[in-house]
Amino acid sequence: MNRLIYESRDLDLNKVALDDLPGGPEAFELAAKFCYGIAVDLTAANISGLRCAAEYLEMTEDLEEGNLIFKTEAFLSYVVLSSWRDSILVLKSSEKLSPWAENLQIVRRCSESIAWKACANPKGIRWAYTGKPPKVSSPKWNEMKDSSPSRNSQVPPDWWFEDVSILRIDHFVRVITAIKVKGMRFELIGAAIVHYAGKWLPGLIQNGGGFIDEASNSSNSNSNSSSGGISWKGGLHMIVAGTKDDTPTVQAKDQRMIIESLISIIPPLKDSVSCSFLLRLLRMANMLKVAPALVTELEKRVGMQFEQATLADLLVPSYNKNETLFDVDLVQRLLEHFLVQEQTESSSPSRQTFSDKNMHDGTQRSATTSSKMRVARLVDSYLTEVSRDRNLSLTKFQVLAEALPESARTCDDGLYRAIDSYLKAHPSLSEHERKRLCRVMDCQKLSIDACMHAAQNERLPLRVVVQVLFSEQVKISNSLANNTLKESSEAQYQPMISNRKTLLEGTPQSFQEGWATAKKDINTLKFELETVKAKYLELQNDMDNLQRKFDKMTNKKQTSAWTTGWKKLSKFTKMTNLESNEIGSQVAAPEEQTRKTPGRWRNSIS
């Protein structure tokens, strides 16, 4: 203070402004009380600000032993860092003290203390953390009593999630990084990240009703610093995307920074977080225009576990108004990342023995096939949904449908349903475009019900209908030929039924509901087809009766006087021909002549 007054060189100086004093007036008041010998109560709430203020005021041991820097450092080292709750509160209060708290290693020491306690063995420690119950004060970390009532109770592995989630994103990243170094399981780290995202990114986790006020949420970093979290009720939080000229709000900037930080600390191992969480995080990243490199990294992470995705998570809206309603290009990129990952895993060398390697290869091959089949069903359901968009081009539909190999689909019913939906929404397609669209489907992989529907589908090209009818005929003949084999081997037929049940259970609900309506249409068409067949048989019988009557009438006309006269004339010509023939061995030739002569006479007379 003496130096500041001297450097001002103002003889009439009445006031010294300390605008950059860390901790503000509260910390300065405590430091002043300490200077005048008034007792100062050090707590977890004021220790970080007082430590930074003491450093700013240069209250070192050079001036007097036991100065404020020494006192606050001792309290930090021996009291705060030994308590879980105090470490959290000090780290939370250090958010307003940057860069002083960072330079004085307060953030680093508190982060490492929290990480050590989170990774410690809970046995033998009296647990009273701030997460559950919230109103119980946490004891010192080194308090261990055998008579503790909570000693024998089982501690949940996520006990530290709620306490850590009140921290600002940069401090949360420091804590998670320190926990990773300590060797905690990646599933728990991923669950902590999901918990934090659900608290600070409204709308990311949909597990309740109600909406959150944007005005109150924008001031979460300030108003909730001392309350210990955000009061979020859950529910879908809609954010309308603006144009590129719109200036991003403070809330959008904060959410963008949170998303970028979370992407950077998600464990790189598969299944550390759910695919649904990654896709919802990706949706918000695209909406808030996160850095492209981080978006690409997040897309690769989704591709690693793309078979776990759901249809609702894939329906990401497109924020470019000139394109399709949903972001089809994003799903195309995710599918490419999935195929690259599957190919990398299948081609990776194994250091196992020959027999173990064969078993491992077989298991891995079957898992890869099943994951590709799940992805194929998911893509077919997605194509069915997005095909209703009239802005979806035929090329995008075809590229996405043909991205998977043919072995991924054992049945093309879902693909046929998507094609039929696209034809309904795009009635102006030319014949060439319809044929091009139907090339993505293999008619031989359609079920009998789908073949029945396709055979009467007027939207399909005629050539495709012929192919469907041919494949249906082949299937019916094969099923009739194999009917006896099924009856003789019922023991082998039962597992097929169970496999079919499991296959139906594994299909998405929207896919089953769509095919339920399609099967109703097919049954209706079957009934109409049977009715038409019955009418056709009736008409055939009536036509046969008319044909018989017509034949009887023509027979009566042939027995008239004219016909008898012509018969006599024909007999007379046969006699004359036989008499004029001299060679007995060539009887066959005159007989042929006698057959042809009446025909020529009839034609000429008629």
XYZ file of C-alpha atoms in Angstrom:
606
model
C 0.000 0.000 0.000
C 2.879 2.324 0.787
C 4.399 1.666 -2.618
C 1.130 2.330 -4.426
C 0.750 5.668 -2.658
C 4.347 6.611 -3.412
C 4.073 5.677 -7.085
C 0.922 7.733 -7.538
C 2.815 10.968 -6.618
C -0.473 12.665 -5.774
C -0.239 14.854 -2.660
C -4.021 15.087 -2.323
C -4.611 11.334 -2.712
C -7.656 10.269 -0.699
C -8.419 6.875 -2.217
C -6.446 3.943 -3.686
C -8.341 1.754 -6.174
C -7.511 -1.955 -6.226
C -9.691 -2.968 -9.164
C -7.715 -6.114 -10.003
C -7.565 -7.519 -6.479
C -8.561 -11.239 -6.608
C -11.346 -12.102 -4.232
C -12.864 -8.638 -4.287
C -13.795 -6.554 -1.239
C -14.559 -9.629 0.874
C -11.008 -10.928 0.582
C -9.553 -7.454 1.214
C -11.644 -7.046 4.362
C -10.385 -10.376 5.737
C -6.791 -9.441 4.889
C -7.209 -6.084 6.635
C -8.638 -7.767 9.733
C -5.659 -10.101 9.762
C -3.294 -7.142 9.613
C -4.964 -5.480 12.601
C -4.964 -8.669 14.673
C -8.683 -9.397 14.412
C -9.517 -13.104 14.366
C -10.291 -14.382 10.880
C -12.352 -17.562 10.380
C -10.878 -19.537 7.503
C -13.427 -21.684 5.625
C -13.605 -23.552 2.355
C -15.729 -20.747 0.924
C -13.212 -17.924 1.514
C -9.829 -19.665 1.544
C -9.147 -19.538 -2.202
C -9.980 -15.830 -2.498
C -7.984 -15.007 0.611
C -4.982 -16.994 -0.618
C -4.984 -15.122 -3.951
C -5.472 -11.763 -2.218
C -2.539 -12.474 0.106
C -0.393 -13.202 -2.926
C -1.545 -9.985 -4.587
C -0.821 -7.947 -1.427
C 2.635 -9.594 -1.089
C 1.997 -10.753 2.494
C 5.086 -12.967 2.591
C 7.285 -14.274 5.375
C 9.930 -11.637 4.569
C 7.870 -8.991 6.339
C 6.736 -11.046 9.326
C 6.643 -14.707 10.255
C 3.262 -16.369 10.136
C 1.988 -14.003 7.514
C -1.259 -14.539 5.604
C 0.286 -16.538 2.745
C 1.699 -19.060 5.210
C -1.593 -19.322 7.118
C -3.736 -19.842 4.035
C -1.299 -22.362 2.519
C -1.322 -24.391 5.718
C -5.115 -24.391 5.788
C -5.277 -25.487 2.158
C -2.780 -28.315 2.565
C -3.889 -29.783 5.878
C -7.600 -29.027 6.060
C -9.088 -28.482 2.605
C -7.241 -31.153 0.649
C -8.077 -33.781 3.264
C -11.824 -33.244 2.863
C -13.905 -34.255 -0.133
C -16.536 -31.579 0.226
C -14.048 -28.799 0.976
C -11.983 -29.702 -2.093
C -15.103 -29.439 -4.262
C -16.125 -26.097 -2.746
C -12.649 -24.597 -3.084
C -12.419 -25.688 -6.694
C -15.876 -24.227 -7.332
C -14.946 -20.898 -5.696
C -11.757 -20.729 -7.779
C -13.790 -20.171 -10.954
C -13.784 -16.385 -10.386
C -10.096 -16.248 -9.489
C -8.454 -17.030 -12.807
C -5.559 -16.857 -13.479
C -4.453 -16.460 -9.856
C -5.867 -19.800 -8.674
C -4.255 -21.542 -11.632
C -0.845 -19.960 -11.091
C -0.906 -20.732 -7.365
C -1.631 -24.440 -8.142
C -4.935 -24.348 -6.256
C -6.833 -25.857 -9.206
C -4.255 -28.588 -9.784
C -4.023 -29.626 -6.140
C -7.804 -29.705 -5.642
C -8.297 -31.673 -8.865
C -5.756 -34.297 -7.853
C -7.245 -34.526 -4.379
C -10.730 -35.086 -5.814
C -9.385 -37.667 -8.275
C -7.572 -39.562 -5.538
C -10.684 -39.703 -3.349
C -12.938 -40.737 -6.250
C -10.634 -43.641 -7.135
C -9.986 -44.771 -3.543
C -11.392 -47.980 -2.094
C -14.608 -47.054 -0.245
C -14.096 -49.735 2.415
C -13.082 -48.376 5.813
C -14.082 -44.782 5.061
C -17.073 -43.032 6.564
C -18.980 -41.806 3.513
C -21.115 -38.705 3.768
C -20.789 -37.043 0.403
C -22.744 -34.102 -0.900
C -24.592 -35.934 -3.645
C -26.801 -38.176 -1.442
C -28.132 -36.846 0.861
C -27.558 -33.230 -0.198
C -27.996 -31.579 3.221
C -25.470 -33.667 5.146
C -22.094 -32.021 5.642
C -19.143 -34.089 4.517
C -16.641 -35.070 7.229
C -12.896 -34.923 6.955
C -11.477 -37.520 4.597
C -9.154 -38.956 7.226
C -11.920 -39.641 9.727
C -12.278 -43.398 9.980
C -14.271 -44.902 12.818
C -15.197 -48.525 13.265
C -18.531 -47.544 14.813
C -19.630 -45.681 11.697
C -23.171 -46.745 10.689
C -22.364 -46.353 6.995
C -19.241 -48.492 7.173
C -21.000 -51.709 6.209
C -23.411 -50.133 3.709
C -22.631 -50.517 0.034
C -21.499 -47.338 -1.675
C -22.756 -46.824 -5.252
C -19.988 -46.438 -7.841
C -21.479 -43.157 -9.087
C -21.443 -41.467 -5.688
C -19.107 -38.705 -6.909
C -21.008 -37.779 -10.085
C -23.310 -35.184 -8.553
C -20.573 -33.360 -6.674
C -18.218 -33.155 -9.635
C -21.008 -32.014 -11.973
C -21.330 -28.634 -10.203
C -17.898 -27.599 -11.471
C -17.276 -25.389 -14.458
C -16.347 -27.222 -17.642
C -12.623 -26.399 -17.546
C -12.308 -27.580 -13.934
C -14.417 -30.636 -14.694
C -12.002 -31.498 -17.510
C -9.082 -31.166 -15.089
C -10.763 -33.541 -12.614
C -11.659 -36.141 -15.275
C -8.131 -35.991 -16.686
C -6.693 -36.611 -13.228
C -9.139 -39.494 -12.684
C -8.027 -41.068 -15.979
C -4.413 -40.947 -14.793
C -5.415 -42.732 -11.580
C -6.771 -45.628 -13.679
C -10.521 -45.550 -13.124
C -12.729 -47.771 -15.301
C -13.660 -46.079 -18.575
C -17.350 -46.989 -18.154
C -17.534 -44.915 -14.965
C -15.732 -42.013 -16.620
C -18.176 -42.143 -19.516
C -21.134 -42.247 -17.119
C -19.801 -39.185 -15.303
C -19.517 -37.335 -18.610
C -23.106 -38.260 -19.502
C -24.289 -37.055 -16.090
C -22.479 -33.753 -16.508
C -23.843 -33.254 -20.043
C -27.381 -33.932 -18.876
C -27.005 -31.189 -16.276
C -25.357 -28.488 -18.349
C -26.826 -29.192 -21.809
C -30.632 -29.010 -21.494
C -32.439 -31.179 -24.023
C -29.563 -33.604 -24.486
C -30.983 -36.184 -22.105
C -34.741 -36.648 -22.457
C -35.991 -38.280 -19.286
C -38.862 -36.249 -18.015
C -41.379 -33.554 -18.668
C -41.287 -29.809 -18.480
C -39.169 -27.113 -20.062
C -36.420 -24.885 -18.787
C -36.358 -21.135 -18.967
C -33.626 -19.930 -21.292
C -33.178 -16.650 -19.453
C -32.554 -18.358 -16.139
C -30.404 -21.015 -17.749
C -28.106 -18.476 -19.398
C -26.964 -17.260 -15.998
C -26.270 -20.724 -14.599
C -22.533 -20.191 -14.394
C -23.012 -17.229 -12.055
C -26.220 -17.758 -10.121
C -25.633 -21.431 -9.378
C -21.991 -21.230 -8.382
C -22.844 -21.342 -4.709
C -26.044 -23.357 -4.831
C -24.296 -26.436 -6.130
C -25.861 -27.154 -9.505
C -28.580 -26.392 -12.005
C -32.238 -27.044 -11.277
C -33.157 -28.717 -14.531
C -36.424 -30.643 -14.804
C -35.549 -32.483 -17.976
C -37.590 -32.653 -21.150
C -36.897 -31.775 -24.736
C -35.299 -28.360 -25.059
C -35.913 -27.035 -28.555
C -33.394 -24.587 -29.995
C -34.290 -23.098 -33.345
C -31.285 -22.754 -35.648
C -30.779 -19.262 -36.952
C -29.100 -18.012 -40.065
C -25.369 -17.636 -40.464
C -25.657 -13.884 -39.930
C -27.114 -14.286 -36.446
C -24.678 -13.503 -33.673
C -24.403 -16.431 -31.235
C -25.743 -15.787 -27.762
C -23.780 -16.209 -24.566
C -25.639 -19.437 -23.865
C -24.777 -20.819 -27.307
C -21.090 -19.997 -26.784
C -21.074 -21.687 -23.385
C -22.804 -24.780 -24.745
C -20.395 -24.932 -27.673
C -17.435 -24.806 -25.296
C -18.972 -27.542 -23.134
C -19.570 -29.794 -26.135
C -16.049 -29.299 -27.469
C -14.563 -30.062 -24.069
C -16.699 -33.171 -23.569
C -15.738 -34.538 -26.979
C -12.065 -34.155 -26.104
C -12.301 -36.104 -22.806
C -14.593 -38.993 -23.805
C -12.571 -42.205 -23.376
C -11.475 -43.569 -26.762
C -12.572 -47.118 -25.942
C -15.740 -48.575 -27.403
C -18.901 -48.564 -25.258
C -17.515 -46.000 -22.823
C -20.691 -44.013 -23.538
C -23.831 -45.057 -25.368
C -24.276 -44.505 -29.071
C -27.518 -42.654 -28.365
C -25.640 -40.110 -26.241
C -22.998 -39.649 -28.942
C -25.645 -39.038 -31.608
C -27.491 -36.487 -29.498
C -24.185 -34.790 -28.752
C -23.467 -34.814 -32.477
C -26.839 -33.230 -33.206
C -26.120 -30.346 -30.828
C -22.569 -30.028 -32.209
C -23.919 -29.551 -35.722
C -26.525 -27.100 -34.521
C -24.026 -24.967 -32.558
C -21.368 -25.169 -35.317
C -18.658 -26.878 -33.288
C -15.153 -27.086 -34.771
C -15.160 -29.439 -37.817
C -12.225 -31.500 -36.533
C -14.098 -32.333 -33.314
C -17.286 -33.126 -35.249
C -15.335 -35.554 -37.436
C -13.840 -37.177 -34.352
C -17.311 -37.544 -32.854
C -18.613 -39.100 -36.095
C -15.829 -41.682 -35.958
C -16.785 -42.492 -32.387
C -20.395 -43.040 -33.474
C -19.202 -45.292 -36.309
C -17.464 -47.551 -33.771
C -20.805 -48.519 -32.212
C -23.236 -47.628 -34.977
C -25.127 -50.908 -34.590
C -26.409 -49.651 -31.200
C -28.117 -46.601 -32.688
C -31.878 -46.142 -32.844
C -33.997 -44.629 -35.579
C -35.056 -41.660 -33.436
C -31.424 -40.691 -32.827
C -30.560 -40.890 -36.535
C -33.280 -38.443 -37.567
C -30.980 -35.436 -37.263
C -32.540 -32.342 -38.870
C -30.644 -30.586 -41.613
C -29.909 -26.981 -40.765
C -29.461 -25.979 -44.393
C -32.863 -24.825 -45.598
C -32.137 -25.589 -49.250
C -31.539 -29.289 -48.695
C -33.500 -32.207 -47.303
C -35.457 -32.186 -44.085
C -33.056 -34.651 -42.425
C -29.271 -34.761 -42.668
C -28.865 -37.779 -44.970
C -25.219 -36.965 -45.673
C -24.436 -37.320 -41.973
C -25.905 -40.824 -41.857
C -23.941 -41.688 -44.987
C -20.704 -40.602 -43.290
C -21.564 -42.524 -40.126
C -22.193 -45.645 -42.190
C -18.852 -45.250 -43.948
C -17.049 -44.923 -40.596
C -18.831 -48.068 -39.401
C -17.759 -50.070 -42.461
C -14.166 -48.861 -42.159
C -14.130 -49.828 -38.482
C -15.567 -53.277 -39.203
C -12.995 -53.870 -41.932
C -10.174 -52.743 -39.639
C -11.270 -55.062 -36.849
C -11.649 -58.046 -39.165
C -8.202 -57.517 -40.716
C -6.331 -56.870 -37.446
C -3.733 -59.584 -36.675
C -4.098 -61.762 -33.599
C -1.303 -63.117 -31.430
C -3.203 -66.204 -30.347
C -2.527 -69.848 -31.090
C -3.900 -71.495 -34.187
C -6.926 -73.133 -32.543
C -7.718 -70.099 -30.415
C -7.306 -67.891 -33.445
C -9.790 -69.973 -35.447
C -12.317 -69.811 -32.634
C -11.746 -66.085 -32.241
C -12.068 -65.505 -35.977
C -15.320 -67.452 -36.110
C -16.810 -65.552 -33.182
C -15.642 -62.228 -34.564
C -17.004 -63.051 -38.012
C -20.419 -63.950 -36.600
C -20.455 -60.793 -34.457
C -19.505 -58.686 -37.474
C -22.258 -60.291 -39.563
C -24.879 -59.742 -36.857
C -23.827 -56.115 -36.394
C -24.045 -55.526 -40.151
C -27.511 -57.082 -40.203
C -28.648 -54.768 -37.384
C -27.212 -51.786 -39.231
C -28.972 -52.915 -42.432
C -32.336 -53.031 -40.657
C -31.613 -49.623 -39.157
C -30.687 -48.126 -42.545
C -33.823 -49.589 -44.163
C -35.992 -48.044 -41.445
C -34.185 -44.737 -41.868
C -34.705 -44.820 -45.641
C -38.399 -45.469 -45.115
C -38.671 -42.382 -42.917
C -36.633 -39.976 -45.050
C -38.107 -41.200 -48.350
C -41.250 -39.165 -47.636
C -39.207 -36.000 -48.135
C -39.782 -34.741 -51.675
C -36.407 -32.959 -51.677
C -34.543 -36.246 -51.231
C -32.802 -36.992 -54.510
C -32.767 -40.428 -56.079
C -28.964 -40.472 -56.016
C -28.779 -39.962 -52.239
C -31.363 -42.689 -51.679
C -29.520 -45.095 -53.963
C -26.063 -44.386 -52.494
C -27.266 -44.927 -48.939
C -29.161 -48.093 -49.858
C -26.171 -49.594 -51.688
C -23.554 -48.618 -49.083
C -23.845 -51.921 -47.221
C -22.651 -55.183 -48.829
C -25.199 -57.683 -50.116
C -24.408 -60.122 -47.297
C -25.722 -57.629 -44.732
C -29.317 -58.227 -45.851
C -30.810 -61.712 -45.740
C -34.238 -60.246 -46.515
C -34.986 -57.142 -48.597
C -38.477 -56.519 -47.239
C -37.367 -53.369 -45.419
C -35.646 -52.096 -48.541
C -38.770 -52.799 -50.622
C -40.855 -50.898 -48.084
C -38.493 -47.911 -48.375
C -38.652 -48.055 -52.195
C -42.434 -48.188 -52.144
C -42.526 -45.210 -49.761
C -40.183 -43.260 -52.056
C -42.373 -44.030 -55.084
C -45.448 -42.807 -53.211
C -43.774 -39.514 -52.311
C -42.287 -39.023 -55.800
C -45.050 -39.843 -58.307
C -43.401 -37.850 -61.091
C -40.460 -40.230 -61.543
C -39.830 -41.421 -65.066
C -39.771 -45.093 -66.042
C -35.991 -45.053 -66.242
C -35.721 -43.558 -62.730
C -38.129 -46.159 -61.361
C -36.023 -48.959 -62.822
C -32.877 -47.363 -61.408
C -34.495 -47.120 -57.996
C -35.583 -50.756 -57.993
C -32.081 -51.972 -58.881
C -31.032 -51.569 -55.253
C -33.446 -54.376 -54.332
C -32.963 -58.100 -54.896
C -36.311 -59.670 -55.790
C -35.085 -63.103 -54.726
C -34.652 -61.871 -51.131
C -38.283 -60.800 -50.733
C -40.627 -62.790 -48.543
C -43.810 -64.303 -49.962
C -45.941 -61.568 -48.374
C -43.757 -58.868 -49.880
C -43.891 -60.620 -53.259
C -47.681 -60.688 -53.112
C -47.723 -56.972 -52.361
C -45.150 -56.156 -55.053
C -46.934 -58.237 -57.694
C -49.971 -55.965 -57.410
C -48.087 -52.711 -56.882
C -48.893 -50.391 -59.764
C -46.051 -48.042 -58.845
C -43.354 -50.589 -59.698
C -42.051 -50.979 -63.261
C -43.479 -53.875 -65.254
C -40.110 -55.602 -65.521
C -39.697 -55.594 -61.745
C -43.179 -57.053 -61.301
C -42.261 -59.876 -63.694
C -39.089 -60.569 -61.728
C -41.064 -60.624 -58.482
C -43.602 -63.068 -59.926
C -40.840 -65.321 -61.195
C -39.032 -65.340 -57.849
C -42.337 -66.010 -56.073
C -42.978 -68.977 -58.354
C -39.532 -70.343 -57.621
C -40.044 -69.951 -53.871
C -43.421 -71.692 -53.962
C -41.992 -74.620 -55.898
C -39.039 -74.855 -53.532
C -41.295 -74.743 -50.498
C -43.462 -77.518 -51.929
C -40.396 -79.590 -52.678
C -39.031 -79.100 -49.169
C -42.352 -79.708 -47.448
C -41.681 -83.384 -47.029
C -38.232 -82.683 -45.615
C -39.721 -80.353 -43.000
C -42.244 -82.964 -41.919
C -39.583 -85.636 -41.561
C -37.167 -83.431 -39.602
C -39.314 -81.546 -37.091
C -36.490 -81.589 -34.592
C -34.474 -79.389 -36.917
C -37.434 -77.220 -37.758
C -38.136 -76.067 -34.192
C -34.893 -74.053 -33.803
C -35.760 -72.220 -37.012
C -38.984 -71.006 -35.400
C -37.140 -69.790 -32.331
C -34.576 -68.055 -34.495
C -37.378 -66.349 -36.390
C -38.881 -65.189 -33.104
C -35.592 -63.755 -31.942
C -35.180 -62.082 -35.335
C -38.599 -60.471 -35.000
C -37.833 -59.364 -31.452
C -34.579 -57.782 -32.644
C -36.241 -55.690 -35.336
C -37.060 -52.047 -34.477
C -40.577 -51.286 -33.267
C -41.253 -48.822 -36.072
C -40.210 -51.455 -38.612
C -42.642 -53.991 -37.116
C -45.499 -51.494 -36.963
C -44.936 -50.488 -40.574
C -44.983 -54.063 -41.732
C -48.082 -54.761 -39.653
C -50.003 -52.248 -41.753
C -48.377 -53.600 -44.914
C -49.469 -57.145 -43.988
C -53.048 -55.936 -43.535
C -52.938 -54.532 -47.060
C -51.478 -57.804 -48.311
C -54.226 -59.842 -46.615
C -56.862 -57.560 -48.147
C -55.273 -58.000 -51.575
C -55.177 -61.762 -51.033
C -58.906 -61.799 -50.295
C -59.607 -59.719 -53.378
C -57.396 -62.007 -55.436
C -59.293 -65.085 -54.227
C -62.579 -63.364 -55.103
C -61.304 -62.590 -58.587
C -60.152 -66.199 -58.999
C -63.599 -67.490 -58.008
C -65.278 -65.150 -60.483
C -62.814 -66.255 -63.110
C -63.712 -69.924 -62.534
C -67.396 -69.098 -62.814
C -66.820 -67.285 -66.068
C -64.716 -70.222 -67.303
C -67.552 -72.653 -66.576
C -70.065 -70.391 -68.311
C -67.768 -70.154 -71.306
C -67.387 -73.947 -71.449
C -71.162 -74.347 -71.408
C -71.531 -71.813 -74.195
C -68.819 -73.596 -76.169
C -70.649 -76.927 -75.868
C -73.895 -75.367 -77.019
C -72.126 -73.777 -79.939
C -70.558 -77.105 -80.908
C -73.970 -78.799 -80.827
C -75.427 -76.131 -83.067
C -72.600 -76.447 -85.572
C -73.031 -80.254 -85.625
C -76.714 -79.888 -86.501
C -75.914 -77.563 -89.357
C -73.423 -80.071 -90.817
C -76.146 -82.774 -90.982
C -78.416 -80.684 -93.242
C -79.278 -81.497 -96.956
C -76.450 -79.428 -98.268
C -73.912 -81.258 -96.117
C -75.298 -84.724 -97.161
C -75.064 -83.717 -100.804
C -71.484 -82.663 -100.416
C -70.699 -85.953 -98.636
C -72.088 -87.934 -101.600
C -70.019 -85.823 -103.980
C -66.894 -86.507 -101.963
C -67.569 -90.287 -102.054
C -67.970 -90.130 -105.824
C -64.621 -88.354 -106.245
C -62.929 -90.985 -104.063
C -64.255 -93.786 -106.342
C -63.044 -92.109 -109.496
C -59.601 -91.567 -108.044
C -59.277 -95.207 -107.010
C -60.250 -96.458 -110.439
C -57.773 -94.187 -112.249
C -54.870 -95.397 -110.136
C -53.006 -98.393 -111.619
C -50.305 -99.111 -108.960
C -51.616 -100.969 -105.934
C -48.534 -100.365 -103.816
C -49.017 -96.542 -103.924
C -52.366 -96.475 -102.201
C -51.141 -93.963 -99.592
C -50.624 -91.197 -102.156
C -54.178 -91.207 -103.554
C -55.539 -91.290 -99.981
C -53.698 -88.086 -99.192
C -55.106 -86.616 -102.391
C -58.624 -87.590 -101.380
C -58.118 -85.867 -98.006
C -56.908 -82.636 -99.568
C -59.399 -82.431 -102.465
C -62.579 -81.825 -100.375
C -60.722 -79.164 -98.370
C -59.756 -77.292 -101.514
C -63.271 -77.655 -102.865
C -64.743 -76.287 -99.663
C -62.400 -73.328 -99.672
C -63.079 -72.503 -103.273
C -66.871 -72.844 -102.945
C -66.999 -70.875 -99.728
